[in-house]
Amino acid sequence: MSQSRDAAMTSKAWPFEEARRVLKRYEKAPPEKGYVLFETGYGPSGLPHIGTFGEVARTSMVMRAFQEISDIPTRLICFSDDLDGMRKVPGNVPNPESLAEHLQRPLTSVPDPFGTHESFGHHNNAMLRRFLDTFGFEYEFISATEFYNTGKFDEILLRATQKYDEIMQVMLKSLREERRQTYSIFLPIHPDTGRVMYVPVKHVNAADGTITFDDDDGTEMTLPVTGGNVKLQWKPDFGARWAALGVDFEMYGKDHSTNTPIYDKICRILGHRPPEHFTYELFLDENGQKISKTSGNGVSIDEWLTYASTQSLSYFMYLKPKTAKRMYFDVIPKAVDEYHQQLRAFPGQDIVQQLNNPVWHIHGGNVPTSDMVVPFSMLLNLASVSGAEDKSQLWGFIQRYAPDTNAENNPDMDAAVGHALRYYADFVKPQKVYRAPTDLEREALTDLRDQLSAWEGPTDDEALQSVVYACGRERFDPMRAWFTALYEVLLGASQGPRFGGFIALYGVAETVALIDAALSGKLVDNS
């Protein structure tokens, strides 16, 4: 066993812990199908949101970890439940009123309100695939419509007719009394209207694989369960899909967790071993509400990528999946800077530390080198005080601070400069509020201004930080009050960068002019 595989077998990183559970399934014999199957499901009832991406990202991390500890081949399937009937019209689409007449029709039979695809389901599937392709995921896409219509699900559906009473017994225990009266695991798709029908099933014929029910007008109808004429209710569909595909691992949000025993029992009844599961906490918007596809709250994938890199989003997804996280724009700068901190730490770590480092899981062990010579948060402060509106202005400061840096050799840095300008304009600038210094703060600022005016030492982060610290040490207790004053008086923000580093980047003379502007009241007057 290699040193890397040996370390991976004991790593406490959560993807390795999950990967070892999957490997344990096959400690006695390899999978008959010849590979280990990781699956992630998606309901295309609305535009894909960032939580959907997170599910694929995290599943990919577990699959990469599995590949490190095992030579068994792997597959990752992204399954879209696009045969599901549209239960309500999403609010975040063009002309939503035009979709009202298509309620209960499968999403792949609902016209695309965006006018770009064959159906609303096809549009949302294409959006999901574009997002996943942007991040370079290796996955296979399966459409439920195609899965049902082409007969790939027929064997399991016929088995479900044979095991109907047993599956119904599992489901009925989980339902309220009034729901039990009309419930069936099978939902016929009306041959004329194309609508998914929530009707009682009068008879299930396992011998010929059909169901009998009454149409809305009372006419008795019989349909085969095969060939896309019928779909399963979503809970039985979960377990049946696991059985049909032979899924070994699937993760989902904690809102599914109470249903896990149901999914597992149905999978077993249909003759297959349930997969390993991983339940993650939900993503919340700025108000603490669950992110929803149909309401479009929270941050979209496109929005995140307007302000930061794909890798920073993957980093955010890696962190504490068992903890609920606010997913709003204010988490982006911290994610960017922490990701690059981990990149810089990686080369100096031993193999155990590297396997516990989020960047190993983001990059599958092929970890790049960070070219971010200036933190993202510092770029935001620089944009703030300089009033920069284009990349060349920020690059002027960066190249004086780090002369060997340029856009061509530091592409991540260059991209971050563009991201920072957009983030500053949209989120920082509208919130900036400068305040006048107190008498004690004015005294300390004047001291700092005088020391910087006379400064003849190196333009060095640490040396300048010592000057900043000295000006506050005798005046402020705790010292945090001094740094808060610097941020609020000079930057118009409640928090900010290590100030010595800021001076080194912005310039000593420029910082003196900034302090003069604050002391004279110009910053407050112009805010």
Short mmCIF file of C-alpha atoms in Angstrom, two decimals:
data_model
loop_
_atom_site.label_atom_id
_atom_site.label_comp_id
_atom_site.label_asym_id
_atom_site.label_seq_id
_atom_site.Cartn_x
_atom_site.Cartn_y
_atom_site.Cartn_z
CA MET A 1 0.00 0.00 0.00
CA SER A 2 1.40 3.42 -0.96
CA GLN A 3 2.10 6.08 1.64
CA SER A 4 -0.74 8.17 0.22
CA ARG A 5 -3.27 5.32 0.29
CA ASP A 6 -2.14 4.34 3.78
CA ALA A 7 -2.73 7.92 5.01
CA ALA A 8 -6.07 8.09 3.19
CA MET A 9 -7.29 4.98 5.02
CA THR A 10 -6.99 6.81 8.34
CA SER A 11 -7.66 10.40 7.24
CA LYS A 12 -10.29 12.26 9.26
CA ALA A 13 -11.32 14.37 6.25
CA TRP A 14 -15.04 13.73 5.77
CA PRO A 15 -14.79 12.60 2.09
CA PHE A 16 -12.33 9.86 3.13
CA GLU A 17 -14.59 8.79 5.98
CA GLU A 18 -17.47 8.42 3.52
CA ALA A 19 -15.27 6.70 0.92
CA ARG A 20 -14.20 4.08 3.47
CA ARG A 21 -17.86 3.28 4.21
CA VAL A 22 -18.43 2.68 0.49
CA LEU A 23 -15.31 0.52 0.24
CA LYS A 24 -16.50 -1.60 3.16
CA ARG A 25 -19.51 -2.67 1.05
CA TYR A 26 -17.12 -4.63 -1.13
CA GLU A 27 -14.57 -5.93 1.37
CA LYS A 28 -15.62 -9.52 0.63
CA ALA A 29 -16.18 -9.34 -3.12
CA PRO A 30 -16.05 -6.65 -5.85
CA PRO A 31 -19.33 -5.29 -7.27
CA GLU A 32 -20.97 -7.60 -9.81
CA LYS A 33 -21.66 -4.64 -12.09
CA GLY A 34 -17.92 -3.96 -12.25
CA TYR A 35 -17.89 -0.46 -10.77
CA VAL A 36 -18.99 1.58 -7.77
CA LEU A 37 -21.86 3.94 -8.58
CA PHE A 38 -22.18 7.37 -7.02
CA GLU A 39 -25.44 9.17 -7.72
CA THR A 40 -26.82 12.63 -7.22
CA GLY A 41 -30.46 13.49 -7.91
CA TYR A 42 -31.98 16.72 -9.14
CA GLY A 43 -35.59 17.87 -9.36
CA PRO A 44 -35.79 20.34 -12.29
CA SER A 45 -38.91 22.11 -11.02
CA GLY A 46 -37.01 25.40 -11.17
CA LEU A 47 -33.67 26.79 -12.19
CA PRO A 48 -30.77 24.85 -10.64
CA HIS A 49 -29.55 26.57 -7.47
CA ILE A 50 -26.24 26.53 -5.72
CA GLY A 51 -27.28 23.72 -3.38
CA THR A 52 -27.71 21.46 -6.40
CA PHE A 53 -24.16 22.25 -7.44
CA GLY A 54 -22.99 21.56 -3.89
CA GLU A 55 -24.47 18.09 -3.96
CA VAL A 56 -22.52 17.19 -7.11
CA ALA A 57 -19.35 18.87 -5.84
CA ARG A 58 -19.43 17.01 -2.55
CA THR A 59 -20.31 13.68 -4.16
CA SER A 60 -17.36 14.19 -6.53
CA MET A 61 -15.11 14.75 -3.52
CA VAL A 62 -16.22 11.44 -2.00
CA MET A 63 -15.70 9.68 -5.33
CA ARG A 64 -12.17 11.12 -5.66
CA ALA A 65 -11.41 9.99 -2.11
CA PHE A 66 -12.69 6.52 -3.02
CA GLN A 67 -10.40 6.44 -6.06
CA GLU A 68 -7.48 7.14 -3.73
CA ILE A 69 -8.20 4.13 -1.52
CA SER A 70 -9.48 1.62 -4.10
CA ASP A 71 -8.79 0.41 -7.63
CA ILE A 72 -12.45 -0.45 -8.27
CA PRO A 73 -13.73 1.66 -11.24
CA THR A 74 -16.25 4.40 -10.44
CA ARG A 75 -19.15 6.19 -12.14
CA LEU A 76 -21.01 9.34 -11.13
CA ILE A 77 -24.57 9.75 -12.38
CA CYS A 78 -26.57 12.95 -12.18
CA PHE A 79 -30.22 11.90 -12.37
CA SER A 80 -32.91 14.46 -13.26
CA ASP A 81 -36.45 13.67 -12.10
CA ASP A 82 -37.85 15.54 -15.10
CA LEU A 83 -40.89 13.28 -15.56
CA ASP A 84 -42.29 14.78 -12.37
CA GLY A 85 -45.48 16.79 -12.84
CA MET A 86 -45.18 20.58 -12.42
CA ARG A 87 -46.93 21.16 -9.10
CA LYS A 88 -46.71 24.97 -9.09
CA VAL A 89 -45.51 27.69 -11.40
CA PRO A 90 -42.06 29.05 -10.47
CA GLY A 91 -42.00 32.77 -9.77
CA ASN A 92 -38.55 33.43 -11.28
CA VAL A 93 -39.30 32.69 -14.96
CA PRO A 94 -40.54 34.92 -17.83
CA ASN A 95 -44.33 35.02 -18.34
CA PRO A 96 -45.12 32.63 -15.47
CA GLU A 97 -48.84 32.97 -16.20
CA SER A 98 -48.30 31.13 -19.50
CA LEU A 99 -47.35 27.98 -17.58
CA ALA A 100 -50.52 27.78 -15.46
CA GLU A 101 -52.41 25.65 -18.01
CA HIS A 102 -49.61 23.07 -17.92
CA LEU A 103 -49.81 22.22 -14.22
CA GLN A 104 -49.36 18.48 -13.49
CA ARG A 105 -47.81 17.84 -16.88
CA PRO A 106 -44.31 16.33 -16.78
CA LEU A 107 -41.64 19.01 -16.76
CA THR A 108 -40.37 17.72 -20.10
CA SER A 109 -43.87 18.33 -21.56
CA VAL A 110 -44.19 21.90 -20.23
CA PRO A 111 -43.25 24.59 -22.81
CA ASP A 112 -40.00 26.41 -22.08
CA PRO A 113 -40.88 29.95 -20.88
CA PHE A 114 -37.40 31.06 -21.93
CA GLY A 115 -38.06 29.93 -25.51
CA THR A 116 -34.67 28.26 -25.93
CA HIS A 117 -35.32 24.56 -25.38
CA GLU A 118 -37.76 21.78 -26.19
CA SER A 119 -39.41 22.09 -22.77
CA PHE A 120 -39.03 23.66 -19.33
CA GLY A 121 -37.46 20.42 -18.09
CA HIS A 122 -34.99 20.39 -20.99
CA HIS A 123 -34.11 24.04 -20.27
CA ASN A 124 -33.43 23.38 -16.61
CA ASN A 125 -31.46 20.23 -17.39
CA ALA A 126 -29.32 22.22 -19.85
CA MET A 127 -28.73 24.88 -17.19
CA LEU A 128 -27.64 22.24 -14.71
CA ARG A 129 -25.29 20.57 -17.19
CA ARG A 130 -23.76 23.89 -18.17
CA PHE A 131 -23.08 24.69 -14.53
CA LEU A 132 -21.59 21.28 -13.88
CA ASP A 133 -19.46 21.44 -17.03
CA THR A 134 -18.14 24.85 -15.95
CA PHE A 135 -16.64 23.15 -12.92
CA GLY A 136 -15.19 20.25 -14.89
CA PHE A 137 -17.17 17.50 -13.13
CA GLU A 138 -16.89 14.03 -14.62
CA TYR A 139 -20.46 12.76 -14.61
CA GLU A 140 -23.07 10.98 -16.72
CA PHE A 141 -26.48 12.63 -17.07
CA ILE A 142 -29.69 10.59 -16.99
CA SER A 143 -33.14 12.03 -17.68
CA ALA A 144 -36.02 10.29 -15.89
CA THR A 145 -38.20 10.89 -18.97
CA GLU A 146 -35.73 9.01 -21.13
CA PHE A 147 -35.19 6.38 -18.41
CA TYR A 148 -38.92 5.60 -18.21
CA ASN A 149 -39.84 6.04 -21.90
CA THR A 150 -37.10 3.83 -23.32
CA GLY A 151 -37.84 0.93 -21.01
CA LYS A 152 -34.69 1.14 -18.90
CA PHE A 153 -36.89 1.24 -15.79
CA ASP A 154 -39.31 -1.49 -16.98
CA GLU A 155 -37.76 -4.41 -15.10
CA ILE A 156 -38.01 -2.60 -11.75
CA LEU A 157 -41.52 -1.30 -12.53
CA LEU A 158 -42.73 -4.84 -13.28
CA ARG A 159 -41.11 -6.04 -10.07
CA ALA A 160 -42.95 -3.23 -8.26
CA THR A 161 -46.27 -4.65 -9.50
CA GLN A 162 -45.27 -8.03 -8.06
CA LYS A 163 -44.25 -6.44 -4.75
CA TYR A 164 -47.05 -3.85 -4.79
CA ASP A 165 -48.71 -4.79 -1.51
CA GLU A 166 -45.39 -4.96 0.30
CA ILE A 167 -44.29 -1.54 -0.96
CA MET A 168 -47.71 -0.05 -0.21
CA GLN A 169 -47.46 -1.33 3.35
CA VAL A 170 -44.21 0.63 3.78
CA MET A 171 -45.71 3.78 2.30
CA LEU A 172 -49.05 3.70 4.10
CA LYS A 173 -47.34 3.68 7.50
CA SER A 174 -45.81 7.06 6.66
CA LEU A 175 -49.05 8.75 5.51
CA ARG A 176 -51.92 10.52 7.24
CA GLU A 177 -55.26 8.69 7.27
CA GLU A 178 -56.93 10.81 4.56
CA ARG A 179 -53.92 10.42 2.26
CA ARG A 180 -53.97 6.65 2.69
CA GLN A 181 -57.44 6.42 1.13
CA THR A 182 -56.28 7.55 -2.31
CA TYR A 183 -52.55 6.76 -2.32
CA SER A 184 -50.85 4.51 -4.84
CA ILE A 185 -47.14 4.16 -5.58
CA PHE A 186 -48.03 4.35 -9.31
CA LEU A 187 -49.02 7.61 -11.00
CA PRO A 188 -50.57 7.08 -14.45
CA ILE A 189 -49.73 9.61 -17.17
CA HIS A 190 -52.96 10.35 -19.03
CA PRO A 191 -52.64 9.19 -22.65
CA ASP A 192 -54.65 12.18 -23.93
CA THR A 193 -53.85 15.14 -21.65
CA GLY A 194 -50.33 14.01 -20.77
CA ARG A 195 -50.91 15.00 -17.14
CA VAL A 196 -49.49 13.07 -14.19
CA MET A 197 -52.61 11.77 -12.42
CA TYR A 198 -52.89 11.54 -8.65
CA VAL A 199 -55.77 9.04 -8.60
CA PRO A 200 -56.59 5.89 -6.61
CA VAL A 201 -55.54 2.70 -8.34
CA LYS A 202 -58.35 0.13 -8.39
CA HIS A 203 -56.29 -2.87 -9.44
CA VAL A 204 -52.66 -3.81 -10.03
CA ASN A 205 -52.19 -6.79 -12.31
CA ALA A 206 -48.73 -8.27 -11.77
CA ALA A 207 -49.36 -10.97 -14.40
CA ASP A 208 -49.59 -8.52 -17.29
CA GLY A 209 -47.91 -5.51 -15.65
CA THR A 210 -50.87 -3.11 -15.75
CA ILE A 211 -52.79 -0.80 -13.42
CA THR A 212 -56.49 0.06 -13.57
CA PHE A 213 -57.98 3.35 -12.39
CA ASP A 214 -60.84 5.73 -13.10
CA ASP A 215 -60.34 8.78 -15.29
CA ASP A 216 -61.61 12.15 -14.01
CA ASP A 217 -64.92 11.58 -15.81
CA GLY A 218 -65.34 8.13 -14.21
CA THR A 219 -64.23 6.12 -17.24
CA GLU A 220 -62.23 3.07 -16.22
CA MET A 221 -58.77 2.96 -17.80
CA THR A 222 -56.00 0.37 -17.82
CA LEU A 223 -52.36 1.22 -18.64
CA PRO A 224 -49.15 -0.79 -18.70
CA VAL A 225 -46.66 0.31 -16.05
CA THR A 226 -43.89 0.05 -18.65
CA GLY A 227 -42.80 2.31 -21.49
CA GLY A 228 -43.36 5.64 -19.78
CA ASN A 229 -47.12 5.23 -19.27
CA VAL A 230 -46.75 5.38 -15.51
CA LYS A 231 -44.29 6.94 -13.11
CA LEU A 232 -43.63 6.21 -9.47
CA GLN A 233 -44.47 8.58 -6.65
CA TRP A 234 -41.29 10.37 -5.60
CA LYS A 235 -40.53 8.39 -2.43
CA PRO A 236 -40.91 4.97 -4.08
CA ASP A 237 -39.07 6.39 -7.10
CA PHE A 238 -36.06 7.13 -4.90
CA GLY A 239 -35.73 3.55 -3.68
CA ALA A 240 -36.63 2.08 -7.09
CA ARG A 241 -33.97 4.17 -8.82
CA TRP A 242 -31.36 2.89 -6.38
CA ALA A 243 -32.45 -0.65 -7.21
CA ALA A 244 -32.56 -0.10 -10.99
CA LEU A 245 -29.11 1.48 -11.20
CA GLY A 246 -27.36 -0.33 -8.35
CA VAL A 247 -26.46 2.91 -6.56
CA ASP A 248 -23.70 2.61 -3.92
CA PHE A 249 -23.63 6.17 -2.54
CA GLU A 250 -26.03 9.10 -2.53
CA MET A 251 -26.14 12.25 -0.44
CA TYR A 252 -29.08 14.55 0.09
CA GLY A 253 -30.28 17.38 2.34
CA LYS A 254 -31.54 16.76 5.84
CA ASP A 255 -35.11 17.46 4.66
CA HIS A 256 -34.93 13.95 3.14
CA SER A 257 -33.46 12.30 6.21
CA THR A 258 -36.77 11.16 7.74
CA ASN A 259 -37.55 9.36 4.47
CA THR A 260 -34.30 7.39 4.39
CA PRO A 261 -35.79 4.26 6.04
CA ILE A 262 -38.59 4.32 3.44
CA TYR A 263 -36.16 4.60 0.51
CA ASP A 264 -34.04 1.78 1.97
CA LYS A 265 -36.95 -0.60 2.57
CA ILE A 266 -38.31 -0.14 -0.95
CA CYS A 267 -34.87 -0.72 -2.45
CA ARG A 268 -34.56 -3.96 -0.47
CA ILE A 269 -38.09 -5.10 -1.40
CA LEU A 270 -37.11 -4.64 -5.06
CA GLY A 271 -34.14 -6.92 -4.52
CA HIS A 272 -31.16 -4.62 -4.06
CA ARG A 273 -28.97 -3.40 -1.23
CA PRO A 274 -29.56 0.29 -0.39
CA PRO A 275 -26.62 2.65 -0.92
CA GLU A 276 -24.56 4.39 1.71
CA HIS A 277 -26.14 7.75 2.47
CA PHE A 278 -24.77 11.09 3.63
CA THR A 279 -27.15 13.74 4.91
CA TYR A 280 -25.98 17.35 4.73
CA GLU A 281 -27.38 20.46 6.36
CA LEU A 282 -29.31 22.93 4.23
CA PHE A 283 -28.15 26.21 2.74
CA LEU A 284 -29.84 29.34 4.00
CA ASP A 285 -30.30 32.77 2.44
CA GLU A 286 -29.49 36.09 4.12
CA ASN A 287 -32.70 35.85 6.16
CA GLY A 288 -32.00 32.34 7.38
CA GLN A 289 -34.57 30.81 5.01
CA LYS A 290 -33.91 27.57 3.12
CA ILE A 291 -32.70 28.17 -0.44
CA SER A 292 -35.37 27.10 -2.92
CA LYS A 293 -35.32 26.49 -6.68
CA THR A 294 -38.80 27.89 -7.18
CA SER A 295 -38.28 31.08 -5.18
CA GLY A 296 -34.75 31.71 -6.45
CA ASN A 297 -33.49 33.10 -3.13
CA GLY A 298 -29.87 33.00 -2.00
CA VAL A 299 -26.91 33.19 -4.35
CA SER A 300 -27.06 31.57 -7.78
CA ILE A 301 -24.06 29.83 -9.32
CA ASP A 302 -23.78 32.53 -11.99
CA GLU A 303 -23.86 35.21 -9.31
CA TRP A 304 -21.06 33.59 -7.33
CA LEU A 305 -18.95 33.31 -10.47
CA THR A 306 -19.50 37.03 -11.15
CA TYR A 307 -17.57 37.82 -7.99
CA ALA A 308 -15.22 34.87 -7.42
CA SER A 309 -13.63 31.76 -8.88
CA THR A 310 -15.14 28.31 -9.28
CA GLN A 311 -12.56 26.97 -6.83
CA SER A 312 -13.67 29.32 -4.07
CA LEU A 313 -17.22 27.97 -4.39
CA SER A 314 -15.95 24.39 -4.24
CA TYR A 315 -13.99 25.37 -1.11
CA PHE A 316 -17.15 26.74 0.49
CA MET A 317 -18.96 23.49 -0.33
CA TYR A 318 -16.22 21.39 1.28
CA LEU A 319 -16.47 23.10 4.66
CA LYS A 320 -18.57 21.47 7.41
CA PRO A 321 -21.31 19.85 5.30
CA LYS A 322 -23.11 18.80 8.49
CA THR A 323 -23.52 22.45 9.53
CA ALA A 324 -26.21 24.77 8.12
CA LYS A 325 -24.58 27.67 6.30
CA ARG A 326 -25.75 31.09 5.25
CA MET A 327 -25.19 31.30 1.54
CA TYR A 328 -25.19 34.96 0.70
CA PHE A 329 -22.85 37.41 -1.00
CA ASP A 330 -20.98 38.35 2.17
CA VAL A 331 -19.46 34.85 2.46
CA ILE A 332 -17.60 35.20 -0.86
CA PRO A 333 -14.49 37.27 0.12
CA LYS A 334 -13.70 35.00 3.07
CA ALA A 335 -14.05 31.88 0.92
CA VAL A 336 -11.68 33.29 -1.70
CA ASP A 337 -8.98 34.22 0.80
CA GLU A 338 -9.22 31.00 2.82
CA TYR A 339 -8.99 28.92 -0.36
CA HIS A 340 -5.72 30.63 -1.33
CA GLN A 341 -4.39 30.34 2.23
CA GLN A 342 -4.90 26.58 1.97
CA LEU A 343 -3.21 26.50 -1.46
CA ARG A 344 -0.15 28.29 -0.06
CA ALA A 345 0.00 25.93 2.93
CA PHE A 346 -0.27 22.73 0.86
CA PRO A 347 3.34 22.35 -0.43
CA GLY A 348 4.79 22.53 3.09
CA GLN A 349 2.43 19.95 4.58
CA ASP A 350 3.10 16.25 5.12
CA ILE A 351 0.89 13.67 3.40
CA VAL A 352 -1.53 13.42 6.33
CA GLN A 353 -2.03 17.20 6.42
CA GLN A 354 -2.36 17.37 2.64
CA LEU A 355 -5.13 14.77 2.60
CA ASN A 356 -6.96 16.80 5.27
CA ASN A 357 -6.52 20.03 3.28
CA PRO A 358 -9.70 21.06 1.41
CA VAL A 359 -7.69 21.86 -1.75
CA TRP A 360 -6.71 18.19 -2.13
CA HIS A 361 -10.40 17.32 -2.39
CA ILE A 362 -11.22 20.28 -4.64
CA HIS A 363 -8.47 19.37 -7.12
CA GLY A 364 -8.39 15.60 -6.68
CA GLY A 365 -4.82 15.67 -5.41
CA ASN A 366 -3.51 17.69 -8.40
CA VAL A 367 -3.21 20.92 -6.42
CA PRO A 368 -2.12 24.09 -8.27
CA THR A 369 0.07 26.89 -6.90
CA SER A 370 -1.59 30.10 -5.73
CA ASP A 371 -0.57 33.22 -7.64
CA MET A 372 -2.59 35.56 -5.42
CA VAL A 373 0.05 37.98 -4.10
CA VAL A 374 -2.66 40.22 -2.60
CA PRO A 375 -5.67 38.85 -0.64
CA PHE A 376 -9.12 39.41 -2.11
CA SER A 377 -10.22 41.35 0.97
CA MET A 378 -7.25 43.68 0.47
CA LEU A 379 -8.22 44.24 -3.16
CA LEU A 380 -11.66 45.33 -1.96
CA ASN A 381 -10.11 47.85 0.43
CA LEU A 382 -7.77 49.06 -2.28
CA ALA A 383 -10.69 49.57 -4.67
CA SER A 384 -12.47 51.43 -1.89
CA VAL A 385 -9.79 53.99 -1.06
CA SER A 386 -8.50 54.42 -4.62
CA GLY A 387 -11.90 54.70 -6.28
CA ALA A 388 -10.60 52.31 -8.95
CA GLU A 389 -13.06 51.46 -11.68
CA ASP A 390 -10.89 49.38 -13.99
CA LYS A 391 -8.29 46.66 -13.59
CA SER A 392 -5.32 48.79 -14.70
CA GLN A 393 -5.74 51.09 -11.71
CA LEU A 394 -5.55 48.22 -9.22
CA TRP A 395 -2.71 46.60 -11.13
CA GLY A 396 -0.72 49.82 -10.74
CA PHE A 397 -0.74 49.38 -6.96
CA ILE A 398 -0.12 45.63 -7.16
CA GLN A 399 2.92 45.95 -9.44
CA ARG A 400 4.50 48.60 -7.25
CA TYR A 401 4.04 46.24 -4.29
CA ALA A 402 5.13 43.10 -6.21
CA PRO A 403 7.05 44.23 -9.35
CA ASP A 404 7.37 40.73 -10.83
CA THR A 405 3.60 40.21 -10.86
CA ASN A 406 1.56 40.70 -14.02
CA ALA A 407 -1.76 39.64 -15.53
CA GLU A 408 -0.18 37.10 -17.90
CA ASN A 409 1.86 35.24 -15.27
CA ASN A 410 -0.74 35.60 -12.51
CA PRO A 411 -4.07 34.73 -14.16
CA ASP A 412 -5.85 33.99 -10.86
CA MET A 413 -4.69 37.34 -9.53
CA ASP A 414 -5.93 39.08 -12.67
CA ALA A 415 -9.30 37.35 -12.47
CA ALA A 416 -9.55 38.29 -8.78
CA VAL A 417 -8.90 41.95 -9.64
CA GLY A 418 -11.90 41.91 -11.97
CA HIS A 419 -14.02 40.06 -9.41
CA ALA A 420 -13.02 42.54 -6.69
CA LEU A 421 -14.00 45.56 -8.77
CA ARG A 422 -17.44 44.08 -9.42
CA TYR A 423 -17.92 43.01 -5.81
CA TYR A 424 -16.82 46.43 -4.53
CA ALA A 425 -19.20 48.28 -6.87
CA ASP A 426 -22.19 46.09 -6.02
CA PHE A 427 -21.76 45.40 -2.30
CA VAL A 428 -19.06 47.50 -0.63
CA LYS A 429 -19.53 50.94 -2.17
CA PRO A 430 -23.27 51.19 -1.39
CA GLN A 431 -22.57 50.29 2.26
CA LYS A 432 -19.62 52.59 2.90
CA VAL A 433 -20.15 55.00 5.80
CA TYR A 434 -17.24 57.05 7.09
CA ARG A 435 -17.27 58.57 10.56
CA ALA A 436 -15.25 61.33 12.18
CA PRO A 437 -12.56 60.24 14.68
CA THR A 438 -12.97 60.75 18.43
CA ASP A 439 -10.41 62.95 20.18
CA LEU A 440 -8.34 59.92 21.22
CA GLU A 441 -8.52 58.45 17.71
CA ARG A 442 -7.55 61.81 16.19
CA GLU A 443 -4.49 61.90 18.46
CA ALA A 444 -3.46 58.37 17.39
CA LEU A 445 -4.13 59.05 13.71
CA THR A 446 -2.05 62.24 13.86
CA ASP A 447 0.78 60.23 15.45
CA LEU A 448 0.52 57.59 12.69
CA ARG A 449 0.42 60.29 10.01
CA ASP A 450 3.56 61.96 11.38
CA GLN A 451 5.48 58.68 11.68
CA LEU A 452 4.56 57.67 8.14
CA SER A 453 5.50 61.11 6.81
CA ALA A 454 8.97 60.66 8.28
CA TRP A 455 9.18 56.98 7.30
CA GLU A 456 12.46 56.01 5.64
CA GLY A 457 12.33 52.26 6.31
CA PRO A 458 11.36 49.52 3.87
CA THR A 459 7.86 49.37 2.42
CA ASP A 460 7.42 46.13 4.29
CA ASP A 461 4.20 44.68 5.74
CA GLU A 462 5.71 43.75 9.11
CA ALA A 463 7.71 46.94 9.63
CA LEU A 464 4.70 49.13 8.83
CA GLN A 465 2.45 46.98 11.01
CA SER A 466 4.82 47.67 13.92
CA VAL A 467 4.39 51.41 13.37
CA VAL A 468 0.61 51.08 13.29
CA TYR A 469 0.67 48.96 16.44
CA ALA A 470 2.94 51.37 18.31
CA CYS A 471 0.60 54.29 17.66
CA GLY A 472 -2.29 52.47 19.28
CA ARG A 473 -0.61 50.41 21.99
CA GLU A 474 -0.44 53.15 24.66
CA ARG A 475 -3.84 54.57 23.82
CA PHE A 476 -6.27 51.66 23.28
CA ASP A 477 -7.27 48.69 25.38
CA PRO A 478 -8.21 46.40 23.80
CA MET A 479 -6.15 47.08 20.70
CA ARG A 480 -9.06 45.91 18.55
CA ALA A 481 -10.64 49.32 19.18
CA TRP A 482 -7.70 51.00 17.42
CA PHE A 483 -7.98 48.82 14.32
CA THR A 484 -11.75 49.24 14.26
CA ALA A 485 -11.19 53.01 14.30
CA LEU A 486 -8.78 52.74 11.35
CA TYR A 487 -11.35 50.79 9.33
CA GLU A 488 -14.33 53.00 10.18
CA VAL A 489 -12.55 56.34 9.85
CA LEU A 490 -10.24 55.62 6.88
CA LEU A 491 -12.07 52.87 4.94
CA GLY A 492 -15.73 53.46 5.80
CA ALA A 493 -16.09 49.82 6.86
CA SER A 494 -16.54 47.93 10.12
CA GLN A 495 -13.68 45.55 9.41
CA GLY A 496 -10.66 45.44 7.17
CA PRO A 497 -7.20 44.13 6.39
CA ARG A 498 -4.00 43.88 8.37
CA PHE A 499 -3.22 47.55 8.21
CA GLY A 500 0.55 47.33 7.74
CA GLY A 501 -0.02 45.24 4.63
CA PHE A 502 -2.59 47.74 3.40
CA ILE A 503 -0.11 50.62 3.75
CA ALA A 504 2.58 48.63 1.90
CA LEU A 505 0.16 47.97 -0.97
CA TYR A 506 -1.58 51.34 -1.13
CA GLY A 507 1.62 53.32 -0.55
CA VAL A 508 3.03 55.24 2.42
CA ALA A 509 2.49 58.69 0.87
CA GLU A 510 -1.00 57.71 -0.26
CA THR A 511 -1.87 56.56 3.27
CA VAL A 512 -0.63 59.87 4.70
CA ALA A 513 -2.94 61.70 2.26
CA LEU A 514 -5.81 59.38 3.26
CA ILE A 515 -5.29 60.18 6.97
CA ASP A 516 -5.14 63.91 6.17
CA ALA A 517 -8.45 63.61 4.31
CA ALA A 518 -10.02 61.85 7.30
CA LEU A 519 -8.68 64.38 9.82
CA SER A 520 -9.96 67.28 7.74
CA GLY A 521 -13.43 65.76 7.46
CA LYS A 522 -13.31 65.27 3.69
CA LEU A 523 -14.09 61.54 3.83
CA VAL A 524 -17.21 62.09 5.94
CA ASP A 525 -18.31 64.99 3.70
CA ASN A 526 -17.96 62.93 0.52
CA SER A 527 -19.60 59.74 1.80
#
